[in-house]
Amino acid sequence: MENTDTRSVETLPQEELSALARIFGDFLKRKSTSAPEIMAAMGEKLITAREKGDSFITLDDGEYEALQSNPHLLTGEKALFVLEGKELYLYREHKNEVTLAHAIAERLKKTVPLKKYTREEITKAFLKPDAPDFTPHENQIDAVANCLESCFSIITGGPGTGKTTIIAALVALEAERDPDIKIEIAAPTGKAAELLTKGLSGGPYPVKAHTLHSLFKARPGSGRFGKNASDPLECDLLIVDECSMISLDVAAKVFQGLSPETRVVLSGDHRQLEAIGSGAVLSSLLTFSSDNSPAAERLKKAGVELTANYRSKLAPTIQGLAKAMREKEEISSLCPKIVSENSANYSFKKSSSNTEKEILSTAANRWQKLPELCKEITDDSVKKAFEILKSFRVLTAQRVGKEGCSKLNEKILKELDLASAYSPGSALLITENCHRTGLSNGDVGIVFADKEAGGIRICFEHLPVPLQFHDLPPHESAFAMTVHKAQGSGFDEVSFPMPREDTPLLTRELFYTALTRAAKKITIYGNADMVQKALERESCRAAKLAERIVAELKREQQ
C-alpha cells in the first residue's frame, strides 16, 4: 500500500499538530546540524502521520535533501530514522514492520506435517447437538481446511458469518489429530475474550480465551511483554480474534513472543475500524495489491473471507447494508439506501433539535429498571442487570464535545435519576488493563448497593466476587461509548447519533463498525451529507507489511 501524500510540510495547519508532534519537531530541530526548520517541520509531519496510523511518510525533495545533510540521524546505535528511498520511518516502526513480516513469511514457507482431513470430516466437526440441521457454508469449510493445512492463516468476515463457529470446529479437529496439542486463544480486549470464551463453551473442546496482554504477560508501564524471544509462549497453535484492533507494535510483540514452530491463525473483520496506533495489520495482509507472482498468491491464499451471514434473518436490513458496504457498492446508490431504509430492525432519522431528547428517552425506557434492580446483590439481580444493560447502547463517533459520549453519559445519568456514575444502577467501562484485579480494557461493570457493608460494589460478569470502588482501575461511564470502544462487543439495539459537523473521525470504517454492533436493531441519526462524507473517507494507512512478506517469499524462490 503506497502513501501518495507528498504534501509539503508547510501545508499542514498548526492547529492540527498534537503536543507530541510539536515536542518531537522541536527536539529534531535541536538535534539537527543543518536545515533545522525543515527538519522540525518534517518531524511534526512524521508524528502527525503516525498518530493517524501511517507507518511512514514520503519525503519531498527538500525534506530528502535536509535529512541527507543530517546523516547522524540515520546511522549509528542512536539512529532515529530509517530511510528507504524517500520513505521515512521512525526506527522502531521500521523494526516492527520488518520483524512482523519476517515472522509471517517464515510461517508461510512451512507446511503442516500432520494428518489431513477430508471436507466430509471437516463438515462433521461443525455439527452441534443444539442445531442438528446446521450445514456449514462452503467457504466456512474452506477456512477450516486452510487453517488445518497452514502455519499461518487468516479468517475474515463480518458479524454473523460464523468466525467463532469456525474456531470451535478448528480447535476440535486440532485436538483430535493431536491430543497433546497446546492451543491458546486470545483477543485484544477483555470483552472480546469474554465473548469468544462464551462462544466456544458449548463445543467439544472448550478453551478459555485470554487478552493478549495477559497471555503474553504485559509489563505495566513498560510497553513490553514478558513473553518474548528469550522466553516464548509455550504454544503449538495461537488463535487471535478481533485482529482489526491490533496495532503493528502489538502484533510484532506477539510474534516475537512465539517460538518459530508455533502456528498462528488470525481472525477478524478487516473492514472495521483499524487499531489505535500505527499500522493496519489485518487490512494490509488482506487488501494489498498483488502482482500475481507465486509469492503474492501464497500470501493471498492465507486468507479466507466468509460470505454467508447467519444473522440476516434476525436483522435483514442491517446485514444487507453491511454487505453492500463490504462489497463496495457505489456511493451514489448506497447513500440513498442508508438514509431512506426503514424497517423493524433499521431506522435512519434526520438529525434535529429533538435528537438528543429522543435518545435520552430511549435510554430511560431501556434502562429504567436498573436502579431498582441494583439495590441488592443477588445472582438473579446481577444476571438480569447485565441482560438489561446489554440490550441497548448509545454509540458516538467521539468522546468529547457536545455530541461526544462523555456529555451524553452525564445526561443519561440524570435521565435515570442517578446522582453520579457510582450510584447503584450505573454502568462503568474499564479503560486500562489491570492484572491485579483481572480486569481488562473494555470490560463493563454495574454498580450495586452493598447492603451488608454499606457503600457500593461493582459487579463484572466474569469475576466471581464484586469489587470495591477503590479496587477499580481507570474507568468511565458506559451507557454511551465511542464506536472505537464498542469494537469486540455487540448489543441487541443501538442508537448512533452521527456528528452534525464533519470530522476526520467520521469514516467508512467507523460507520460500518457502528452499524454492525447492532444484532437486532439500530437507529441512526444524521443527514445525507454526513453519510456521504463518511462513505467517501475510507482509511488508507501507509504501510508495507504485505509487500515485505511477498519480497521475502520471492527471495526464497530465487
Coordinates of C-alpha atoms in Angstrom, one line a residue:
M1 CA 0.0 0.0 0.0
E2 CA 1.6 3.2 -1.1
N3 CA 1.4 6.6 0.6
T4 CA 0.7 9.1 -2.1
D5 CA 0.5 12.1 0.2
T6 CA 3.6 14.1 -0.8
R7 CA 2.3 17.5 0.5
S8 CA 5.0 19.8 1.7
V9 CA 5.1 20.2 5.5
E10 CA 4.2 23.9 5.2
T11 CA 0.7 22.9 4.1
L12 CA 0.0 21.3 7.5
P13 CA -2.0 23.8 9.5
Q14 CA -0.6 24.4 13.0
E15 CA -3.9 23.6 14.7
E16 CA -3.7 20.0 13.5
L17 CA -0.5 19.4 15.4
S18 CA -0.6 17.5 18.7
A19 CA 1.6 18.3 21.7
L20 CA 3.7 15.3 20.9
A21 CA 4.2 16.4 17.3
R22 CA 5.4 19.8 18.4
I23 CA 7.7 18.4 21.0
F24 CA 9.3 16.0 18.5
G25 CA 9.6 18.7 15.9
D26 CA 11.4 20.9 18.5
F27 CA 13.6 18.0 19.5
L28 CA 14.6 17.3 15.9
K29 CA 15.4 21.0 15.4
R30 CA 17.8 20.9 18.3
K31 CA 19.4 17.6 17.1
S32 CA 19.9 18.9 13.5
T33 CA 23.2 20.3 12.3
S34 CA 21.7 21.5 9.0
A35 CA 18.3 22.8 7.8
P36 CA 16.8 22.9 11.3
E37 CA 13.5 24.5 10.3
I38 CA 12.8 21.9 7.6
M39 CA 13.8 19.1 10.0
A40 CA 11.5 20.4 12.7
A41 CA 8.6 20.5 10.2
M42 CA 9.4 17.1 8.9
G43 CA 9.4 15.7 12.5
E44 CA 6.0 17.2 13.1
K45 CA 4.7 15.7 9.8
L46 CA 6.1 12.3 10.8
I47 CA 4.4 12.2 14.2
T48 CA 1.2 13.6 12.8
A49 CA 1.1 10.8 10.2
R50 CA 1.9 8.2 12.8
E51 CA -1.0 9.4 15.0
K52 CA -3.2 8.9 12.0
G53 CA -2.0 5.3 11.7
D54 CA 0.7 5.6 9.0
S55 CA 3.9 3.6 9.4
F56 CA 5.9 6.1 7.3
I57 CA 5.8 9.3 5.3
T58 CA 7.1 10.0 1.8
L59 CA 9.6 12.9 1.7
D60 CA 9.6 15.6 -0.9
D61 CA 12.9 16.7 -2.5
G62 CA 13.5 19.5 0.1
E63 CA 12.9 17.2 3.0
Y64 CA 15.0 14.4 1.5
E65 CA 18.0 16.8 1.0
A66 CA 17.6 18.2 4.5
L67 CA 17.7 14.7 6.0
Q68 CA 20.7 13.7 3.9
S69 CA 22.6 16.7 5.4
N70 CA 21.9 15.2 8.8
P71 CA 23.4 11.7 8.4
H72 CA 23.8 11.2 12.2
L73 CA 20.0 10.8 12.5
L74 CA 20.2 7.8 10.1
T75 CA 23.2 5.9 11.3
G76 CA 24.7 4.5 14.5
E77 CA 23.3 2.9 17.6
K78 CA 21.1 6.0 18.4
A79 CA 19.7 6.4 14.9
L80 CA 16.2 7.9 15.0
F81 CA 15.1 7.1 11.5
V82 CA 15.3 4.5 8.7
L83 CA 15.1 5.8 5.1
E84 CA 14.0 3.5 2.3
G85 CA 14.2 5.5 -1.0
K86 CA 12.1 8.5 0.1
E87 CA 10.0 6.7 2.6
L88 CA 10.9 7.7 6.1
Y89 CA 10.2 5.6 9.2
L90 CA 10.8 6.0 12.9
Y91 CA 13.4 3.4 13.7
R92 CA 11.1 1.4 15.9
E93 CA 8.2 1.5 13.4
H94 CA 10.6 0.1 10.7
K95 CA 11.9 -2.6 13.1
N96 CA 8.3 -3.7 14.0
E97 CA 7.3 -3.9 10.3
V98 CA 10.4 -5.9 9.3
T99 CA 10.1 -8.2 12.3
L100 CA 6.5 -9.0 11.8
A101 CA 6.9 -9.5 8.0
H102 CA 9.8 -12.0 8.6
A103 CA 7.8 -13.9 11.2
I104 CA 4.8 -14.3 8.9
A105 CA 6.9 -15.1 5.8
E106 CA 8.7 -17.9 7.7
R107 CA 5.4 -19.5 8.6
L108 CA 4.1 -19.2 5.1
K109 CA 7.2 -21.1 3.9
K110 CA 6.3 -24.1 6.0
T111 CA 3.7 -26.9 5.7
V112 CA 1.9 -28.8 8.4
P113 CA 3.3 -32.4 8.8
L114 CA 0.1 -33.7 10.4
K115 CA -3.0 -35.7 9.3
K116 CA -5.0 -34.1 6.6
Y117 CA -8.8 -34.0 6.8
T118 CA -11.3 -34.6 4.1
R119 CA -14.1 -32.0 3.6
E120 CA -16.6 -34.6 4.9
E121 CA -14.6 -34.9 8.1
I122 CA -14.4 -31.1 8.5
T123 CA -18.1 -30.8 7.9
K124 CA -18.8 -33.2 10.7
A125 CA -16.9 -31.0 13.1
F126 CA -19.5 -28.3 12.6
L127 CA -22.4 -30.5 13.8
K128 CA -24.0 -29.2 17.0
P129 CA -26.4 -31.1 19.3
D130 CA -28.5 -28.0 19.7
A131 CA -28.6 -27.3 16.0
P132 CA -28.7 -30.7 14.2
D133 CA -29.9 -29.1 10.9
F134 CA -26.9 -26.7 10.7
T135 CA -25.0 -27.0 7.4
P136 CA -21.7 -25.1 7.1
H137 CA -21.2 -22.9 4.1
E138 CA -18.5 -24.0 1.6
N139 CA -16.2 -21.1 2.5
Q140 CA -16.5 -22.0 6.2
I141 CA -15.2 -25.4 5.3
D142 CA -12.5 -23.7 3.2
A143 CA -11.5 -21.6 6.1
V144 CA -11.1 -24.6 8.5
A145 CA -9.2 -26.6 5.8
N146 CA -6.9 -23.6 5.2
C147 CA -6.1 -23.3 8.9
L148 CA -5.5 -27.0 9.3
E149 CA -3.0 -27.1 6.5
S150 CA -1.2 -23.9 7.1
C151 CA 1.3 -22.5 9.7
F152 CA -0.2 -19.0 9.1
S153 CA -3.8 -18.3 8.1
I154 CA -6.5 -15.7 8.3
I155 CA -10.2 -15.9 8.8
T156 CA -12.1 -12.7 7.9
G157 CA -15.8 -11.8 7.7
G158 CA -18.4 -9.6 9.2
P159 CA -20.5 -10.2 12.3
G160 CA -22.7 -13.2 11.9
T161 CA -20.6 -15.0 9.4
G162 CA -19.6 -17.8 11.8
K163 CA -16.0 -16.9 12.8
T164 CA -16.5 -18.3 16.3
T165 CA -18.1 -21.4 14.9
I166 CA -15.2 -22.0 12.7
I167 CA -12.7 -21.5 15.5
A168 CA -14.7 -24.1 17.6
A169 CA -14.6 -26.6 14.7
L170 CA -10.9 -25.9 14.1
V171 CA -10.0 -26.4 17.8
A172 CA -11.9 -29.7 17.9
L173 CA -10.2 -31.1 14.8
E174 CA -6.7 -30.0 16.0
A175 CA -7.3 -31.7 19.4
E176 CA -8.5 -34.9 17.6
R177 CA -5.4 -35.3 15.4
D178 CA -3.0 -34.3 18.2
P179 CA -4.4 -34.9 21.8
D180 CA -1.3 -33.3 23.3
I181 CA -1.5 -30.1 21.3
K182 CA -1.3 -26.8 23.3
I183 CA -3.8 -24.3 21.9
E184 CA -4.0 -20.7 23.1
I185 CA -6.8 -18.3 22.1
A186 CA -6.7 -14.6 22.6
A187 CA -8.3 -11.3 21.8
P188 CA -7.2 -7.6 22.2
T189 CA -9.8 -6.7 24.8
G190 CA -11.4 -8.4 27.8
K191 CA -14.9 -8.1 26.3
A192 CA -13.8 -9.7 23.1
A193 CA -12.1 -12.5 25.0
E194 CA -15.2 -13.0 27.2
L195 CA -17.5 -13.2 24.2
L196 CA -15.1 -15.7 22.5
T197 CA -14.9 -17.9 25.6
K198 CA -18.7 -18.0 25.7
G199 CA -18.9 -18.8 22.0
L200 CA -16.6 -21.8 22.5
S201 CA -18.1 -23.1 25.7
G202 CA -20.6 -25.4 24.1
G203 CA -18.1 -27.1 21.8
P204 CA -16.4 -30.5 22.4
Y205 CA -13.1 -28.8 23.2
P206 CA -13.9 -25.7 25.2
V207 CA -11.0 -23.3 25.5
K208 CA -10.8 -20.1 27.6
A209 CA -9.8 -17.0 25.7
H210 CA -7.4 -14.5 27.2
T211 CA -6.5 -11.0 26.4
L212 CA -3.2 -10.7 24.5
H213 CA -1.8 -8.6 27.3
S214 CA -2.5 -11.2 30.0
L215 CA -1.4 -14.2 27.8
F216 CA 1.9 -12.6 26.9
K217 CA 2.5 -11.2 30.4
A218 CA 2.4 -7.5 29.5
R219 CA 4.5 -5.4 31.9
P220 CA 2.5 -2.4 33.0
G221 CA 4.1 0.9 32.2
S222 CA 7.0 -0.6 30.2
G223 CA 5.3 -1.3 26.9
R224 CA 7.0 -4.7 26.9
F225 CA 5.7 -8.3 27.1
G226 CA 7.1 -10.8 29.5
K227 CA 6.8 -13.5 26.8
N228 CA 9.4 -12.7 24.2
A229 CA 12.2 -14.2 22.1
S230 CA 14.1 -15.1 25.3
D231 CA 11.1 -16.7 27.0
P232 CA 8.5 -17.6 24.3
L233 CA 4.9 -18.7 25.0
E234 CA 4.5 -22.4 25.2
C235 CA 2.0 -22.9 22.5
D236 CA 1.6 -25.1 19.4
L237 CA -1.3 -23.1 17.9
L238 CA -2.2 -19.5 18.7
I239 CA -5.6 -18.2 17.5
V240 CA -6.2 -14.4 17.8
D241 CA -9.6 -12.9 17.3
E242 CA -10.7 -9.3 16.6
C243 CA -7.4 -8.7 14.8
S244 CA -8.6 -5.4 13.2
M245 CA -7.9 -3.9 16.7
I246 CA -4.3 -5.0 16.8
S247 CA -1.6 -2.4 16.0
L248 CA 1.7 -3.0 14.3
D249 CA 3.5 -2.6 17.6
V250 CA 1.4 -5.2 19.5
A251 CA 1.4 -7.7 16.5
A252 CA 5.2 -7.5 16.4
K253 CA 5.4 -8.2 20.1
V254 CA 3.0 -11.1 19.8
F255 CA 5.1 -12.8 17.1
Q256 CA 8.3 -12.1 18.9
G257 CA 6.8 -13.9 21.9
L258 CA 6.2 -17.1 19.9
S259 CA 8.6 -19.9 19.0
P260 CA 9.2 -20.3 15.2
E261 CA 7.2 -23.6 15.3
T262 CA 4.0 -22.0 16.7
R263 CA 1.3 -21.9 14.1
V264 CA -0.9 -18.8 14.0
V265 CA -4.5 -18.1 13.0
L266 CA -5.7 -14.5 12.8
S267 CA -9.5 -13.8 12.8
G268 CA -11.4 -10.6 12.4
D269 CA -13.3 -8.2 10.2
H270 CA -10.7 -6.1 8.2
R271 CA -13.4 -3.6 7.2
Q272 CA -13.9 -2.4 10.8
L273 CA -12.1 0.4 12.4
E274 CA -8.4 -0.1 12.5
A275 CA -6.3 -0.2 15.6
I276 CA -5.4 2.9 17.7
G277 CA -1.8 3.0 16.8
S278 CA 0.2 2.8 13.6
G279 CA -0.1 0.1 11.0
A280 CA -3.2 -1.8 9.7
V281 CA -2.1 -5.3 10.2
L282 CA -5.2 -7.3 9.2
S283 CA -6.2 -4.9 6.4
S284 CA -2.6 -4.8 5.0
L285 CA -2.5 -8.6 4.8
L286 CA -5.8 -8.9 3.0
T287 CA -6.1 -5.9 0.7
F288 CA -2.6 -5.5 -0.7
S289 CA -2.1 -5.1 -4.5
S290 CA -1.0 -8.4 -5.8
D291 CA 1.5 -8.7 -8.7
N292 CA 0.1 -12.2 -9.4
S293 CA 3.5 -13.7 -8.6
P294 CA 3.6 -17.1 -6.8
A295 CA 4.9 -15.3 -3.7
A296 CA 2.0 -12.8 -3.7
E297 CA -0.5 -15.6 -4.4
R298 CA 0.8 -17.5 -1.4
L299 CA 0.0 -14.6 0.9
K300 CA -3.4 -14.1 -0.8
K301 CA -4.3 -17.7 -0.2
A302 CA -3.5 -17.4 3.5
G303 CA -6.8 -15.5 4.0
V304 CA -10.4 -16.9 3.5
E305 CA -13.3 -14.4 3.6
L306 CA -16.6 -15.6 4.9
T307 CA -19.7 -14.5 2.9
A308 CA -22.7 -16.4 4.3
N309 CA -24.4 -14.5 7.1
Y310 CA -26.4 -16.4 9.7
R311 CA -27.9 -13.3 11.3
S312 CA -29.5 -12.0 8.2
K313 CA -32.9 -13.3 9.2
L314 CA -32.6 -11.6 12.6
A315 CA -31.7 -8.2 11.1
P316 CA -32.0 -8.3 7.3
T317 CA -31.8 -4.6 6.6
I318 CA -28.7 -4.1 8.9
Q319 CA -27.0 -7.1 7.3
G320 CA -28.0 -6.1 3.8
L321 CA -26.4 -2.6 4.2
A322 CA -23.3 -4.0 5.8
K323 CA -22.9 -6.4 2.9
A324 CA -23.3 -3.5 0.4
M325 CA -20.6 -1.6 2.3
R326 CA -18.2 -4.7 2.2
E327 CA -18.8 -5.2 -1.5
K328 CA -18.0 -1.5 -2.2
E329 CA -21.4 -0.6 -3.7
E330 CA -21.3 2.7 -5.5
I331 CA -21.8 5.6 -3.1
S332 CA -24.3 7.1 -5.4
S333 CA -26.7 4.2 -4.8
L334 CA -25.6 3.2 -1.3
C335 CA -26.0 6.6 0.4
P336 CA -29.7 6.9 -0.6
K337 CA -30.4 3.4 0.7
I338 CA -28.8 4.2 4.1
V339 CA -30.9 7.4 4.6
S340 CA -34.2 6.0 3.2
E341 CA -34.3 2.4 4.5
N342 CA -36.8 1.9 7.3
S343 CA -37.7 -1.4 8.8
A344 CA -38.3 -3.2 12.1
N345 CA -34.5 -3.6 12.6
Y346 CA -33.2 -0.4 11.0
S347 CA -34.2 3.3 11.1
F348 CA -32.4 6.4 9.8
K349 CA -33.7 9.7 11.2
K350 CA -32.6 13.1 10.2
S351 CA -30.8 15.0 13.0
S352 CA -32.9 17.7 14.6
S353 CA -33.2 19.6 17.8
N354 CA -35.2 16.7 19.2
T355 CA -32.5 14.0 18.5
E356 CA -30.9 14.2 21.9
K357 CA -34.2 14.2 23.7
E358 CA -35.3 11.1 21.8
I359 CA -32.0 9.2 22.6
L360 CA -32.4 10.1 26.3
S361 CA -36.0 8.9 26.2
T362 CA -35.0 5.6 24.6
A363 CA -32.2 5.2 27.2
A364 CA -34.5 5.8 30.1
N365 CA -37.0 3.3 28.7
R366 CA -34.5 0.6 28.1
W367 CA -32.6 1.0 31.4
Q368 CA -35.3 2.3 33.8
K369 CA -35.3 -1.0 35.8
L370 CA -31.5 -0.9 36.6
P371 CA -31.6 1.5 39.7
E372 CA -34.2 -0.6 41.5
L373 CA -32.6 -3.9 40.4
C374 CA -29.2 -2.9 41.7
K375 CA -30.3 -2.1 45.3
E376 CA -29.1 -5.6 46.3
I377 CA -26.5 -8.1 45.0
T378 CA -28.0 -11.5 44.3
D379 CA -27.2 -13.9 41.5
D380 CA -30.6 -13.2 39.9
S381 CA -30.3 -9.4 40.1
V382 CA -26.8 -9.4 38.7
K383 CA -27.8 -11.6 35.8
K384 CA -30.9 -9.5 35.0
A385 CA -29.0 -6.2 35.2
F386 CA -26.4 -7.3 32.7
E387 CA -29.2 -8.6 30.3
I388 CA -30.8 -5.2 30.5
L389 CA -27.6 -3.3 30.1
K390 CA -26.5 -5.3 27.0
S391 CA -29.9 -4.9 25.4
F392 CA -29.1 -1.3 24.4
R393 CA -26.2 1.0 23.9
V394 CA -25.6 4.5 22.6
L395 CA -22.6 4.8 20.3
T396 CA -20.8 8.1 19.3
A397 CA -18.0 9.0 16.9
Q398 CA -16.1 10.9 19.5
R399 CA -15.6 11.0 23.3
V400 CA -15.6 14.8 23.9
G401 CA -17.6 17.7 22.6
K402 CA -21.3 18.4 22.7
E403 CA -22.0 15.2 20.7
G404 CA -19.4 13.1 22.5
C405 CA -20.2 10.2 24.8
S406 CA -19.0 12.0 27.9
K407 CA -21.7 14.6 27.7
L408 CA -24.3 12.0 26.8
N409 CA -23.4 9.9 29.8
E410 CA -23.9 12.8 32.1
K411 CA -27.4 13.4 30.7
I412 CA -28.3 9.7 30.8
L413 CA -27.4 9.5 34.5
K414 CA -29.8 12.4 35.1
E415 CA -32.5 10.8 33.0
L416 CA -32.2 7.7 35.1
D417 CA -32.2 9.7 38.4
L418 CA -28.7 8.6 39.2
A419 CA -26.8 11.1 41.4
S420 CA -23.5 10.1 40.0
A421 CA -21.6 7.4 37.9
Y422 CA -21.2 5.5 41.2
S423 CA -24.9 5.3 42.1
P424 CA -26.5 1.8 42.1
G425 CA -27.7 1.1 38.6
S426 CA -24.9 2.9 36.8
A427 CA -22.5 1.2 34.4
L428 CA -18.7 1.6 34.2
L429 CA -16.3 0.9 31.4
I430 CA -12.7 -0.2 32.3
T431 CA -10.2 1.7 30.2
E432 CA -6.9 0.1 31.2
N433 CA -5.7 -3.5 31.8
C434 CA -5.2 -4.4 35.5
H435 CA -3.5 -7.7 36.2
R436 CA -4.2 -7.4 40.0
T437 CA -8.0 -7.4 39.6
G438 CA -8.2 -9.5 36.4
L439 CA -9.9 -6.6 34.6
S440 CA -9.1 -5.6 31.1
N441 CA -9.6 -2.6 28.8
G442 CA -13.2 -2.9 27.5
D443 CA -14.7 -4.8 30.5
V444 CA -18.0 -3.4 31.7
G445 CA -19.3 -3.5 35.3
I446 CA -22.5 -2.5 37.0
V447 CA -22.7 -0.6 40.3
F448 CA -24.7 -2.3 43.1
A449 CA -25.6 -1.3 46.6
D450 CA -23.7 -3.3 49.2
K451 CA -26.3 -3.7 52.0
E452 CA -24.1 -5.8 54.3
A453 CA -21.1 -3.4 54.4
G454 CA -22.8 -0.3 53.2
G455 CA -21.5 1.7 50.2
I456 CA -21.3 0.1 46.8
R457 CA -19.7 -2.8 45.0
I458 CA -19.1 -3.2 41.2
C459 CA -20.1 -6.5 39.6
F460 CA -18.4 -7.9 36.5
E461 CA -19.8 -10.9 34.7
H462 CA -16.5 -12.8 34.6
L463 CA -15.4 -12.1 38.1
P464 CA -16.7 -14.3 40.9
V465 CA -16.6 -11.6 43.6
P466 CA -17.8 -7.9 43.3
L467 CA -15.1 -5.3 43.6
Q468 CA -14.9 -2.3 45.9
F469 CA -14.7 1.1 44.3
H470 CA -11.0 1.6 45.3
D471 CA -10.1 -1.6 43.5
L472 CA -11.1 -0.3 40.1
P473 CA -8.5 0.6 37.5
P474 CA -9.2 3.7 35.4
H475 CA -12.8 3.8 34.1
E476 CA -15.6 5.9 32.7
S477 CA -19.4 5.7 32.3
A478 CA -20.6 3.1 29.9
F479 CA -24.1 3.9 28.9
A480 CA -22.8 5.8 25.9
M481 CA -19.4 4.9 24.4
T482 CA -17.4 5.6 21.3
V483 CA -17.6 3.2 18.4
H484 CA -13.9 2.5 18.9
K485 CA -14.6 1.3 22.5
A486 CA -17.5 -0.8 21.2
Q487 CA -15.3 -2.9 18.9
G488 CA -15.4 -6.5 20.0
S489 CA -18.8 -6.1 21.6
G490 CA -22.4 -6.5 20.3
F491 CA -25.7 -5.2 21.6
D492 CA -29.3 -6.1 20.8
E493 CA -30.2 -2.4 20.0
V494 CA -28.0 0.6 19.2
S495 CA -28.6 4.3 18.8
F496 CA -25.9 6.1 16.8
P497 CA -26.1 9.9 16.6
M498 CA -23.7 10.9 13.8
P499 CA -21.7 14.2 14.2
R500 CA -23.6 17.1 12.8
E501 CA -20.3 18.7 11.6
D502 CA -17.7 17.0 9.5
T503 CA -14.8 15.5 11.4
P504 CA -11.8 13.3 10.3
L505 CA -13.2 10.6 12.8
L506 CA -16.2 10.1 10.6
T507 CA -15.0 7.4 8.1
R508 CA -16.5 4.5 6.2
E509 CA -14.9 2.1 8.7
L510 CA -16.4 3.9 11.7
F511 CA -19.9 3.9 10.1
Y512 CA -19.6 0.2 9.2
T513 CA -18.4 -0.7 12.7
A514 CA -21.3 1.2 14.3
L515 CA -23.8 -0.4 12.0
T516 CA -22.5 -3.9 12.7
R517 CA -22.6 -3.6 16.5
A518 CA -26.3 -4.0 16.5
A519 CA -27.7 -7.6 16.4
K520 CA -31.4 -6.8 16.2
K521 CA -32.0 -3.0 15.7
I522 CA -30.2 0.2 15.1
T523 CA -31.4 3.8 14.9
I524 CA -29.0 6.2 13.1
Y525 CA -29.4 10.0 13.5
G526 CA -27.8 12.1 10.8
N527 CA -28.2 13.5 7.3
A528 CA -27.3 12.5 3.8
D529 CA -24.3 14.9 3.6
M530 CA -22.6 13.3 6.6
V531 CA -23.3 9.8 5.4
Q532 CA -21.8 10.6 2.0
K533 CA -18.7 12.2 3.7
A534 CA -18.3 9.0 5.8
L535 CA -18.6 6.7 2.8
E536 CA -16.1 8.8 0.9
R537 CA -13.5 8.9 3.7
E538 CA -12.0 5.5 3.5
S539 CA -9.0 4.8 5.7
C540 CA -5.8 4.0 3.8
R541 CA -2.8 3.8 6.1
A542 CA 0.7 3.9 4.7
A543 CA 2.2 0.5 5.4
K544 CA 4.4 -2.0 3.6
L545 CA 3.9 -5.1 5.7
A546 CA 2.4 -7.2 2.9
E547 CA 5.0 -6.0 0.4
R548 CA 7.8 -7.0 2.7
I549 CA 6.3 -10.5 3.2
V550 CA 6.0 -11.0 -0.6
A551 CA 9.6 -9.8 -1.2
E552 CA 10.9 -12.3 1.4
L553 CA 9.0 -15.1 -0.2
K554 CA 10.4 -14.1 -3.6
R555 CA 13.9 -14.2 -2.2
E556 CA 13.3 -17.8 -1.1
Q557 CA 12.3 -18.8 -4.7
Q558 CA 15.5 -17.3 -6.3

